[in-house]
Amino acid sequence: MNKSFITNLLAGAVMATGYLLASPVMLNVGLFALSGALTNWLAIHMLFEKVPGLYGSGVIPARFEEFKAGIAHLMMEQFFTDENIDKFLSQQGDGASHINLTPIIERVDMTPAFDALVTTVEQSSLGGMLAMFGGTDAIEPLKAPFIEKMKNSLIEITQSDDFYALLKQEIEQPDVLAELKAKITAIVHQRLEELTPQLVKQIVQEMIKKHLGWLVVWGGVFGGLIGLVAALIA
């Protein structure tokens, strides 16, 4: 339901009825209601659209860069502060459960680790014996079990409280924390650069236009009341 359209339609209908019936009171009520509703509707419209000849219209697209800078400042100064990062790292409960590295470990290619193991064996005193049994090809069947065991071991290590304590200690170092914030800032700015004036306008419209529609309704109501008072006084 378009509240603005219905309000303007009702106000126009009351004004037209007052004119046709030669009723000054009804005409005044409709006229004032229509003027109040139309004025508020135009004000809302001017937030998002540039109206030729009306200075200050289209303020949201026009202030696009300031809008992005405001979002960046809000995120970095209110959300990603040193205190909030420290609070996240110091949450109560099982510390290791707060940082889950399992999905990352599952995607890591452990082949270089297996290759390094093979090279180590080849260069050790067991290299000659290994050559007698087919060389490195004899170890190849061990690759899949080795990788699985390595990943399981890494997951177990990263889920321990000792690992979380060491990670927290390292992250809380001043230079590490500063570098972390710098990277977060870069990510925030990179994402904001993907925004376009049209996209920002759509986001803001979706958020507030629904609620600002009531301004048109109340503009019509209070305008009508003012018109009624003016008519009665006259």
Coordinates of C-alpha atoms in Angstrom, one line a residue, residues 14 18 22-31 224 227-228 231-232:
V14 CA -11.9 16.2 -0.2
G18 CA -15.7 20.9 -1.2
A22 CA -19.4 25.0 -2.6
S23 CA -18.4 24.2 0.9
P24 CA -15.6 26.5 2.1
V25 CA -14.8 24.4 5.2
M26 CA -14.4 21.2 3.2
L27 CA -12.5 23.0 0.5
N28 CA -10.1 24.5 3.1
V29 CA -9.6 21.1 4.8
G30 CA -8.8 19.4 1.5
L31 CA -6.6 22.2 0.2
G224 CA -6.4 19.3 7.1
G227 CA -7.4 24.1 7.2
L228 CA -10.4 23.3 9.4
A231 CA -12.1 27.9 7.8
L232 CA -13.9 28.0 11.2

